[in-house]
mmCIF file with all atom_site columns, C-alpha atoms in Angstrom:
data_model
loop_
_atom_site.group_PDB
_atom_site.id
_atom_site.type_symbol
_atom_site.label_atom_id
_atom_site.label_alt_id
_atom_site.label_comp_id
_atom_site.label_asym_id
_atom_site.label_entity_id
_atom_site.label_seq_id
_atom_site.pdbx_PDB_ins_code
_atom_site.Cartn_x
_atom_site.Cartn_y
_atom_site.Cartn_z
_atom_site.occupancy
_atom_site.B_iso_or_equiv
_atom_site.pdbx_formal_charge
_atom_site.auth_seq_id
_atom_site.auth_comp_id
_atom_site.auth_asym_id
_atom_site.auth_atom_id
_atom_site.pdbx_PDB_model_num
ATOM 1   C CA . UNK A 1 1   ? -28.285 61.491 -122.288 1.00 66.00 ? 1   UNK A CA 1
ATOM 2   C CA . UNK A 1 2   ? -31.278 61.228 -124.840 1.00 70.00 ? 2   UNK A CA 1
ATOM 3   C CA . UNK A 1 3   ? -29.157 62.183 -127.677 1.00 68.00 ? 3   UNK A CA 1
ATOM 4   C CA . UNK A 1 4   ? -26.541 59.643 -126.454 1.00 68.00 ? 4   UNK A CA 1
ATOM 5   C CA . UNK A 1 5   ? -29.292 57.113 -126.669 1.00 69.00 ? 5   UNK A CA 1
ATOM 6   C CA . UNK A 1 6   ? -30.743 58.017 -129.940 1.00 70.00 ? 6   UNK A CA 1
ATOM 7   C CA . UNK A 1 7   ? -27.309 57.913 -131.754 1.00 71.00 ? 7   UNK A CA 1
ATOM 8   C CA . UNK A 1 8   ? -26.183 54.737 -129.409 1.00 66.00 ? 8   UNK A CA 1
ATOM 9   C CA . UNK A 1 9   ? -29.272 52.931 -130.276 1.00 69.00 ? 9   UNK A CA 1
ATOM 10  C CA . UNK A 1 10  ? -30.236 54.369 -133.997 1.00 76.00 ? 10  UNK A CA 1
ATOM 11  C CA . UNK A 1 11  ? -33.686 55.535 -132.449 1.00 81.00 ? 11  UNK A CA 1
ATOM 12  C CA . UNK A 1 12  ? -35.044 59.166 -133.253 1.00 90.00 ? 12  UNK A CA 1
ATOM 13  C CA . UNK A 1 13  ? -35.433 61.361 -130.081 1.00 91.00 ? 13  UNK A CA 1
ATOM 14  C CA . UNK A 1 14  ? -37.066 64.959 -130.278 1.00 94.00 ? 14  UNK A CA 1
ATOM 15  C CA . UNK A 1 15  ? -36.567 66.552 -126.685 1.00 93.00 ? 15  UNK A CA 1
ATOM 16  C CA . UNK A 1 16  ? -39.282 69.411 -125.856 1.00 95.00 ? 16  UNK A CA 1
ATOM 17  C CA . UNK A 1 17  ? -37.577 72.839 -125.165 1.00 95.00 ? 17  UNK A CA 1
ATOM 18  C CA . UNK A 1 18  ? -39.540 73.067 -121.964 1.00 94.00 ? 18  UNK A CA 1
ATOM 19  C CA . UNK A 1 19  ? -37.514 69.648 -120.605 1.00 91.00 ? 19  UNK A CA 1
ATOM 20  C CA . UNK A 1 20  ? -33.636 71.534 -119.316 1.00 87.00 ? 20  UNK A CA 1
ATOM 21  C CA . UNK A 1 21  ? -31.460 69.449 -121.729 1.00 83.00 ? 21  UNK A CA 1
ATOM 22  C CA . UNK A 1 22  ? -28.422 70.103 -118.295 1.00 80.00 ? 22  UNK A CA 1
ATOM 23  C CA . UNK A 1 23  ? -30.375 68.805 -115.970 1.00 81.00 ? 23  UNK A CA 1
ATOM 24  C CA . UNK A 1 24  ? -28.764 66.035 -114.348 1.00 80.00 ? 24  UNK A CA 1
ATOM 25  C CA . UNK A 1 25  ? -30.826 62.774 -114.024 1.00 79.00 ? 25  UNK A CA 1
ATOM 26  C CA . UNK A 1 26  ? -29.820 59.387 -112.157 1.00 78.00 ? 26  UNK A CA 1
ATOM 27  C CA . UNK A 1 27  ? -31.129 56.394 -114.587 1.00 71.00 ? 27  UNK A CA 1
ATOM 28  C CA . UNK A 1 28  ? -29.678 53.107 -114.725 1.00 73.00 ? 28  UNK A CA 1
ATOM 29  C CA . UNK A 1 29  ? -31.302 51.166 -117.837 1.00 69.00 ? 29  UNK A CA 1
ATOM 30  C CA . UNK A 1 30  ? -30.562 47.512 -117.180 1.00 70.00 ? 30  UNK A CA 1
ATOM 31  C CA . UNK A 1 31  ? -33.039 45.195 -118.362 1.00 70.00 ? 31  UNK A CA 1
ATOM 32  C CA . UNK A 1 32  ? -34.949 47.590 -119.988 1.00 73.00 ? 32  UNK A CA 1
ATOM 33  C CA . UNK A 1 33  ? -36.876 47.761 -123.421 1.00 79.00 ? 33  UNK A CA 1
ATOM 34  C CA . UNK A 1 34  ? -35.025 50.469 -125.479 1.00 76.00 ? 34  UNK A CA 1
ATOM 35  C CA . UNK A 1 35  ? -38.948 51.125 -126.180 1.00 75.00 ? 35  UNK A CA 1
ATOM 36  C CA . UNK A 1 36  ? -39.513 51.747 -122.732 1.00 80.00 ? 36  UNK A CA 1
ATOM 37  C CA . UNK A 1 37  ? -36.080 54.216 -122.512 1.00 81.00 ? 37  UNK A CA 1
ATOM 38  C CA . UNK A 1 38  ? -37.708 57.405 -123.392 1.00 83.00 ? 38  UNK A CA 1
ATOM 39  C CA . UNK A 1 39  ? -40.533 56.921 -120.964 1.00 83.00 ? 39  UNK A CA 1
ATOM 40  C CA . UNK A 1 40  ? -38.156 56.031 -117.967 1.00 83.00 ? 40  UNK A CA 1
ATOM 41  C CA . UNK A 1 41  ? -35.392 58.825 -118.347 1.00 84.00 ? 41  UNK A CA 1
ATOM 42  C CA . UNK A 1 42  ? -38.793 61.504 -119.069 1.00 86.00 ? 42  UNK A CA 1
ATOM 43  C CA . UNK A 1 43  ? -40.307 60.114 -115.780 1.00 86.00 ? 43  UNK A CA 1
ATOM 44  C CA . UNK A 1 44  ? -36.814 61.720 -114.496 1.00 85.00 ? 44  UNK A CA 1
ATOM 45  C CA . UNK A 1 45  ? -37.402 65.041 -115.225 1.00 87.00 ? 45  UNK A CA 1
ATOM 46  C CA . UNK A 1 46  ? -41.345 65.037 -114.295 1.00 88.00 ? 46  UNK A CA 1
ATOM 47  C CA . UNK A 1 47  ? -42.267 64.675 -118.003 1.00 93.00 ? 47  UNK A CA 1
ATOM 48  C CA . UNK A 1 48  ? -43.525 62.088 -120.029 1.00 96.00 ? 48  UNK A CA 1
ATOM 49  C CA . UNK A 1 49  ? -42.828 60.378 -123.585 1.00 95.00 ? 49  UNK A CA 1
ATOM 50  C CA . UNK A 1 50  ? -44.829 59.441 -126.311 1.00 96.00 ? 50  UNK A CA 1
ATOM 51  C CA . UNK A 1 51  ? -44.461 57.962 -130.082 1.00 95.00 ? 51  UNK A CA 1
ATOM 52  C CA . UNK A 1 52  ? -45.219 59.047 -132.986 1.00 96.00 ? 52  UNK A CA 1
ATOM 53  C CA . UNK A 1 53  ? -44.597 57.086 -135.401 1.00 93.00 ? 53  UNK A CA 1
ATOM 54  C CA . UNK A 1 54  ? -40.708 56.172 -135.407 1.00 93.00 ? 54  UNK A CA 1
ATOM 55  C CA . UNK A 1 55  ? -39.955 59.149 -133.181 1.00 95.00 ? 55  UNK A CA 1
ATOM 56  C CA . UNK A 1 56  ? -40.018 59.162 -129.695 1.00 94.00 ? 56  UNK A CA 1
ATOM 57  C CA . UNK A 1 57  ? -41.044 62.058 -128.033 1.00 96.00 ? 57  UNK A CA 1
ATOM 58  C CA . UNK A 1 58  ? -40.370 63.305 -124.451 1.00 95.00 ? 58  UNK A CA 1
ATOM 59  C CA . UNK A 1 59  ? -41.567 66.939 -122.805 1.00 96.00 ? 59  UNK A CA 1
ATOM 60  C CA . UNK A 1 60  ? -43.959 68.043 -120.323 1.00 97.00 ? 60  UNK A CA 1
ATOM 61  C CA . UNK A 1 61  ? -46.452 65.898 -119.170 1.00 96.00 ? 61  UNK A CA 1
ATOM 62  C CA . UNK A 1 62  ? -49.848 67.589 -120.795 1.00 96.00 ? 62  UNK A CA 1
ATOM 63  C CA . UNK A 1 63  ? -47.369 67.748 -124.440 1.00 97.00 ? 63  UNK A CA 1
ATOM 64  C CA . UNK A 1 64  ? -46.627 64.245 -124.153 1.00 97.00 ? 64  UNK A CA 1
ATOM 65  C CA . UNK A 1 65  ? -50.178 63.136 -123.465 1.00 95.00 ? 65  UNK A CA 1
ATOM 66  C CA . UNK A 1 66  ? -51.943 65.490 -126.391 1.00 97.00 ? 66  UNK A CA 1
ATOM 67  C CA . UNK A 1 67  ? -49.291 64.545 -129.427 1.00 97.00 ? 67  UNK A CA 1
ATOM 68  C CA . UNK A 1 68  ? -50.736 61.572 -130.752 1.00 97.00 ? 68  UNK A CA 1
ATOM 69  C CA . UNK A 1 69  ? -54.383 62.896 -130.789 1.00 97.00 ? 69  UNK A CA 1
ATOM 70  C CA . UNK A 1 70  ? -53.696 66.136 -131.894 1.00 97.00 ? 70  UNK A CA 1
ATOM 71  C CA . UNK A 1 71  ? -51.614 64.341 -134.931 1.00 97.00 ? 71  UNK A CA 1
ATOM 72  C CA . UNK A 1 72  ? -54.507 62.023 -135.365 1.00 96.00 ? 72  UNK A CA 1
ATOM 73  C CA . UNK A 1 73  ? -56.994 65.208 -135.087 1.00 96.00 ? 73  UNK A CA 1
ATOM 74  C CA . UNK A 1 74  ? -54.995 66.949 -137.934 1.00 95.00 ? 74  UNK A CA 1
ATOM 75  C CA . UNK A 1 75  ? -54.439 64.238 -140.208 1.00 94.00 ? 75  UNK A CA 1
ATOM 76  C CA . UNK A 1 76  ? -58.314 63.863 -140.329 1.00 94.00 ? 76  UNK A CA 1
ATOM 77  C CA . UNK A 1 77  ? -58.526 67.229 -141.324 1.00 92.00 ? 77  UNK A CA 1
ATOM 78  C CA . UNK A 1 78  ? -55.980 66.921 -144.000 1.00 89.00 ? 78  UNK A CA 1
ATOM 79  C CA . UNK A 1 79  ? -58.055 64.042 -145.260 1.00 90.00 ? 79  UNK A CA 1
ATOM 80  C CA . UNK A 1 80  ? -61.296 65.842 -145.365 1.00 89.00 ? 80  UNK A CA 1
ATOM 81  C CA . UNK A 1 81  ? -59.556 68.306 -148.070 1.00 86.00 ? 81  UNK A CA 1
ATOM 82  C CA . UNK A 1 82  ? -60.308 67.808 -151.871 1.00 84.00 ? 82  UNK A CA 1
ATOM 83  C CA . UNK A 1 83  ? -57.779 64.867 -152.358 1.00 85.00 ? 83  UNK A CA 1
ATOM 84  C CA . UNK A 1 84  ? -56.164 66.909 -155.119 1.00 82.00 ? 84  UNK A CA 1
ATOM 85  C CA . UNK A 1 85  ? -54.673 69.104 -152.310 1.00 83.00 ? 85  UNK A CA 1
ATOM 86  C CA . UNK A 1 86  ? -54.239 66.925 -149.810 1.00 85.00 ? 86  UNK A CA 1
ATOM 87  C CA . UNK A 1 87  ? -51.139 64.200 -151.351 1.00 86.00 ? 87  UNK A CA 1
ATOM 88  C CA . UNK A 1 88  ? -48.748 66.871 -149.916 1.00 88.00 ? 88  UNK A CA 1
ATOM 89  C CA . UNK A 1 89  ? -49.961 66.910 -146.263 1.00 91.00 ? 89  UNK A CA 1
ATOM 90  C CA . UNK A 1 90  ? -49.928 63.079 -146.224 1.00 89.00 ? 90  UNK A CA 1
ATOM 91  C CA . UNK A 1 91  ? -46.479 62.678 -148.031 1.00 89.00 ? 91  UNK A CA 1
ATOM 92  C CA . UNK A 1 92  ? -43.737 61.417 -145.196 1.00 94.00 ? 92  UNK A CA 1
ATOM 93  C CA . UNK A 1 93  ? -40.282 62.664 -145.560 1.00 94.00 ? 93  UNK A CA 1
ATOM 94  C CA . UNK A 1 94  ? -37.218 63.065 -143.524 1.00 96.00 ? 94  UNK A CA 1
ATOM 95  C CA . UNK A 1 95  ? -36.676 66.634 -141.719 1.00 96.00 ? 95  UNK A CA 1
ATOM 96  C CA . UNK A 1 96  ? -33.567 67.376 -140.532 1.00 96.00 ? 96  UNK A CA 1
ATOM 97  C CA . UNK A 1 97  ? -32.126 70.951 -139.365 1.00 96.00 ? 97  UNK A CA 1
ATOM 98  C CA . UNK A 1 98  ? -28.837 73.081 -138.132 1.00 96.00 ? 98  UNK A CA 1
ATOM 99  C CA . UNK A 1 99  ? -28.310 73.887 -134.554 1.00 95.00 ? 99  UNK A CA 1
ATOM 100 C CA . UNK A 1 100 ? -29.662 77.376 -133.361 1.00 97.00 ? 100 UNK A CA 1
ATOM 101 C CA . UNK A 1 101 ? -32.611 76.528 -135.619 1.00 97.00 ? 101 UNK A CA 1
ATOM 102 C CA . UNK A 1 102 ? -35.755 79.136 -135.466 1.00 98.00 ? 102 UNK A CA 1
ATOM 103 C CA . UNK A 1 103 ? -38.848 77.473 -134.854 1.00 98.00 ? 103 UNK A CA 1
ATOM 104 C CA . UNK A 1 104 ? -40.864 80.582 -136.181 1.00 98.00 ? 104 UNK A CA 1
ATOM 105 C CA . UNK A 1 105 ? -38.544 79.358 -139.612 1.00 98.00 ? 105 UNK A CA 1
ATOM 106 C CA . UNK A 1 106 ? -39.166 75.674 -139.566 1.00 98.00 ? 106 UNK A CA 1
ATOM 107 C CA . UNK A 1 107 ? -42.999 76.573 -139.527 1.00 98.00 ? 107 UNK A CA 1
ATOM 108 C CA . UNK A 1 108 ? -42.348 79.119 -142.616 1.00 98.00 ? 108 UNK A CA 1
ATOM 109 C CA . UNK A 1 109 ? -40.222 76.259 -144.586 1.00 97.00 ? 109 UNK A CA 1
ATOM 110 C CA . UNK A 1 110 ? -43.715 73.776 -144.017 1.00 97.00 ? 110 UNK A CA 1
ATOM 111 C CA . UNK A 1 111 ? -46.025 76.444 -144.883 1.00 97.00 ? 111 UNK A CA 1
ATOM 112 C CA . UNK A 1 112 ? -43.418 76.820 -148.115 1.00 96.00 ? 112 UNK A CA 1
ATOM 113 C CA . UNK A 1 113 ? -43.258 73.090 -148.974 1.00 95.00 ? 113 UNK A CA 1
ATOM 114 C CA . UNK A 1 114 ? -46.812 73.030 -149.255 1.00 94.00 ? 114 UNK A CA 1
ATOM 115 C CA . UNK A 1 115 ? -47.320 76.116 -150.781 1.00 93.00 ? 115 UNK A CA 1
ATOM 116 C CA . UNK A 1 116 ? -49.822 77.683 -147.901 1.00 94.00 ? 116 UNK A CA 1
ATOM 117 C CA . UNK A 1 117 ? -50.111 81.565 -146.541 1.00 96.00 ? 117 UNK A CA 1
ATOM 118 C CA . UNK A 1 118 ? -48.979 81.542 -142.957 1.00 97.00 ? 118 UNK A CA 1
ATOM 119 C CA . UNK A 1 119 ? -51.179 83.592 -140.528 1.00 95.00 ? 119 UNK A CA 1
ATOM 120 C CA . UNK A 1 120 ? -50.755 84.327 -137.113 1.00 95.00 ? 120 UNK A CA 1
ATOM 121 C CA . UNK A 1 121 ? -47.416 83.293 -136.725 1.00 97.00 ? 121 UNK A CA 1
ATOM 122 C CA . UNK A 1 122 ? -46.771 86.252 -133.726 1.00 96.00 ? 122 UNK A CA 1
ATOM 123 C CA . UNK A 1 123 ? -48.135 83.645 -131.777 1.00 97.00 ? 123 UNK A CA 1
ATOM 124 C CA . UNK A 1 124 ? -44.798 81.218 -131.868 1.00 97.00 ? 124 UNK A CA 1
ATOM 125 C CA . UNK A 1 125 ? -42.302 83.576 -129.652 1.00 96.00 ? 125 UNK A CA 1
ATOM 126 C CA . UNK A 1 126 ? -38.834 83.609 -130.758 1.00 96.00 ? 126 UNK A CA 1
ATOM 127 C CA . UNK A 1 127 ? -36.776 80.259 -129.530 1.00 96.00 ? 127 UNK A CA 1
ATOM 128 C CA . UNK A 1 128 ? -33.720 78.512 -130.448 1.00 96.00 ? 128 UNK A CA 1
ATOM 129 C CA . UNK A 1 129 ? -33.620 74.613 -131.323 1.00 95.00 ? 129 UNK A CA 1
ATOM 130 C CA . UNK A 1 130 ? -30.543 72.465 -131.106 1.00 93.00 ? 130 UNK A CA 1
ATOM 131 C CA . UNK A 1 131 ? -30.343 70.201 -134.226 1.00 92.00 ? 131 UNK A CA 1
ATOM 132 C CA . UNK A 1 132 ? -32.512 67.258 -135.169 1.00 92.00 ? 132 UNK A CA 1
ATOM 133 C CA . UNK A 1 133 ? -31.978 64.920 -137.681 1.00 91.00 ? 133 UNK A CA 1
ATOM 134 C CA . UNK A 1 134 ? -35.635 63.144 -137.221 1.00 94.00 ? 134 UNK A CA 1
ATOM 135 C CA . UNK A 1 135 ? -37.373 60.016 -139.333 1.00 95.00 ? 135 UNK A CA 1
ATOM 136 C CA . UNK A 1 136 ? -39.666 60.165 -141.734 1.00 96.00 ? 136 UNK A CA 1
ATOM 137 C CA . UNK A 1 137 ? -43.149 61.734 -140.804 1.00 97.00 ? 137 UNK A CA 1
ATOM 138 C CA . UNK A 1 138 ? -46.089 63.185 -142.910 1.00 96.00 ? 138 UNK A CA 1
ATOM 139 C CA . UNK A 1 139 ? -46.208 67.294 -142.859 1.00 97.00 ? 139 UNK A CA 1
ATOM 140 C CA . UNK A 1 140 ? -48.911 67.178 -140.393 1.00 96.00 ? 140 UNK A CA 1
ATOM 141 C CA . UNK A 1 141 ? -47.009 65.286 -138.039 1.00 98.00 ? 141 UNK A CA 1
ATOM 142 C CA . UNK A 1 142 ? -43.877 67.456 -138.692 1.00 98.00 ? 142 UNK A CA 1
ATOM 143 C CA . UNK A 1 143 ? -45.793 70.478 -138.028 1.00 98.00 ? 143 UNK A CA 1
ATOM 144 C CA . UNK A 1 144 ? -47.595 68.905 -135.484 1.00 98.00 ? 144 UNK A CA 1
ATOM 145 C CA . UNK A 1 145 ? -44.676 68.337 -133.045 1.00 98.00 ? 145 UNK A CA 1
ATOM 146 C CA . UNK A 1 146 ? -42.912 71.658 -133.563 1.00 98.00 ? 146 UNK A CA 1
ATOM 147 C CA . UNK A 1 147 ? -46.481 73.607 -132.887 1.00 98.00 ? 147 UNK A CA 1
ATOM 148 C CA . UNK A 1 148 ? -47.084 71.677 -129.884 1.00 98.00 ? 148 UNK A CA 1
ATOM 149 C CA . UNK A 1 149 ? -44.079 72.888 -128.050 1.00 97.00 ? 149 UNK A CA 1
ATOM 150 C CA . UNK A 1 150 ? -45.560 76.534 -128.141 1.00 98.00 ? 150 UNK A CA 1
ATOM 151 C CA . UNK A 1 151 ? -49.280 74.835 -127.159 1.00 97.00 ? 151 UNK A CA 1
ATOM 152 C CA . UNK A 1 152 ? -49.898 75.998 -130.423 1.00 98.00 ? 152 UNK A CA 1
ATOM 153 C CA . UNK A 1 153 ? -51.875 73.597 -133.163 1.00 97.00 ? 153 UNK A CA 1
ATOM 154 C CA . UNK A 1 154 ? -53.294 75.254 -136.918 1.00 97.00 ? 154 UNK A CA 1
ATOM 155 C CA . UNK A 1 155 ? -55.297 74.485 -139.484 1.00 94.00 ? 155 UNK A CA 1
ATOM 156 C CA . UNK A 1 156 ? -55.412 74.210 -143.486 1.00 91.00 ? 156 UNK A CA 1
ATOM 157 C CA . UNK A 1 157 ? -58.010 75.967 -144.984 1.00 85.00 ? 157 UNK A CA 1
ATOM 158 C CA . UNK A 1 158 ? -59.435 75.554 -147.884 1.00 78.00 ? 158 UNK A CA 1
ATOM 159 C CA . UNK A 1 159 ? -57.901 78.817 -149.543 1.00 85.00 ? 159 UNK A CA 1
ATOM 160 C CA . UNK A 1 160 ? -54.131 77.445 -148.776 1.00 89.00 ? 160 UNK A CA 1
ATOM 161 C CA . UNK A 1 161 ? -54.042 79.239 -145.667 1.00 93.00 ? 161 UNK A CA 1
ATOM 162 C CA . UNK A 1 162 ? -52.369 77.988 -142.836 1.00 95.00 ? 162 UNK A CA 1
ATOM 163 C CA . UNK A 1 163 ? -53.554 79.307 -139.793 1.00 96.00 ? 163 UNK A CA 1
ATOM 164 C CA . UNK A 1 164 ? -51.874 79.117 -135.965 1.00 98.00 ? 164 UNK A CA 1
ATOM 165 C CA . UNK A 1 165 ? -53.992 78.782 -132.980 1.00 97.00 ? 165 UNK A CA 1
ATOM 166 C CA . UNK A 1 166 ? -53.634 78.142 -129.949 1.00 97.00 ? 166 UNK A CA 1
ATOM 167 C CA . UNK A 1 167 ? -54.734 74.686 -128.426 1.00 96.00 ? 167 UNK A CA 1
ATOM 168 C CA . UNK A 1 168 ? -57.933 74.585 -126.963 1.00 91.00 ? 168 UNK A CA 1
ATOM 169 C CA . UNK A 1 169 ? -58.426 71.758 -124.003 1.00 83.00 ? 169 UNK A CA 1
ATOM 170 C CA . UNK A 1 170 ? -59.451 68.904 -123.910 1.00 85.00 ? 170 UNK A CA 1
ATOM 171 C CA . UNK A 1 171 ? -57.756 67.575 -127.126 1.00 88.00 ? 171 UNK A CA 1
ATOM 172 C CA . UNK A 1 172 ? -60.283 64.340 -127.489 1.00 84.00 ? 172 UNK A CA 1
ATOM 173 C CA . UNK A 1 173 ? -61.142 62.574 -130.207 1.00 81.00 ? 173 UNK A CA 1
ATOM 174 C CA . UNK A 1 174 ? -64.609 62.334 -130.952 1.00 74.00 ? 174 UNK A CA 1
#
């Protein structure tokens, strides 16, 4: 139903892979904000929805609620960087990939773009994605939403290493 909406309604939908894409779901729209959609049909499935930027979000609950500030928490590291090596962490572009996509490769094809060492990348088990075809967001963002779904987030270090981690709680802004 989300990807009926997102290609109905030209709005960008990433679905967590922890929300059952065949789960059936009684939702009647009428009146609504097409803002509001996402929210409503993720309130469905016990989940929640969230924006980021043009793209519209939906997964569990704790996912949902964390996105935005671990974005916001990861773009302030990217600007803390010697600005020289920052421009490509910042840089928004389109991402788009084939169904049956590896997560474990999108990560690799970020950690490529921007010319970084992956470590620790064990820690993202092996998955299957359906395809996306999402709006533009910066590589933080991008990287962001797909470590997020593994309750993973990383960090850039200084030496062009990009490192996995696991999320630590409370994600909180400071």
């Amino acid at each position: 139903g989300l990807a009926s909406l997102s290609k109905a309604e030209r709005i960008a939908v990433l679905l967590d892979r922890r929300i059952d894409p065949e789960r059936p779901v009684d939702f009647v729209a009428e009146g609504a904000k097409l803002a509001d959609l996402p929210a409503q049909v993720a309130e469905k499935v016990d989940g929640a929805a969230t924006w980021l930027g043009p793209l519209a979000y939906v997964g569990p609950r704790d996912a949902a609620g964390r996105l935005r500030t671990l974005a916001a928490l990861r773009a302030a590291d990217v600007r803390a960087l010697p600005k020289s090596k920052r421009r490509r962490f910042e840089r928004e572009s389109v991402w788009k990939w084939d169904d049956l996509a590896e997560p474990r490769e999108l990560v690799s094809g970020l950690a490529a773009e921007a010319g970084l060492t992956l470590e620790n990348l064990d820690l993202m088990p092996h998955d299957l994605w359906p395809d996306a075809d999402l709006p533009p967001l910066s590589w933080t963002d991008r990287l962001t939403l797909v470590a997020n779904e593994f309750d993973l987030t990383f960090e850039v270090a200084v030496d062009s290493t990009l490192r996995l981690m696991p999320i630590v709680a409370p994600v909180v802004i400071e």
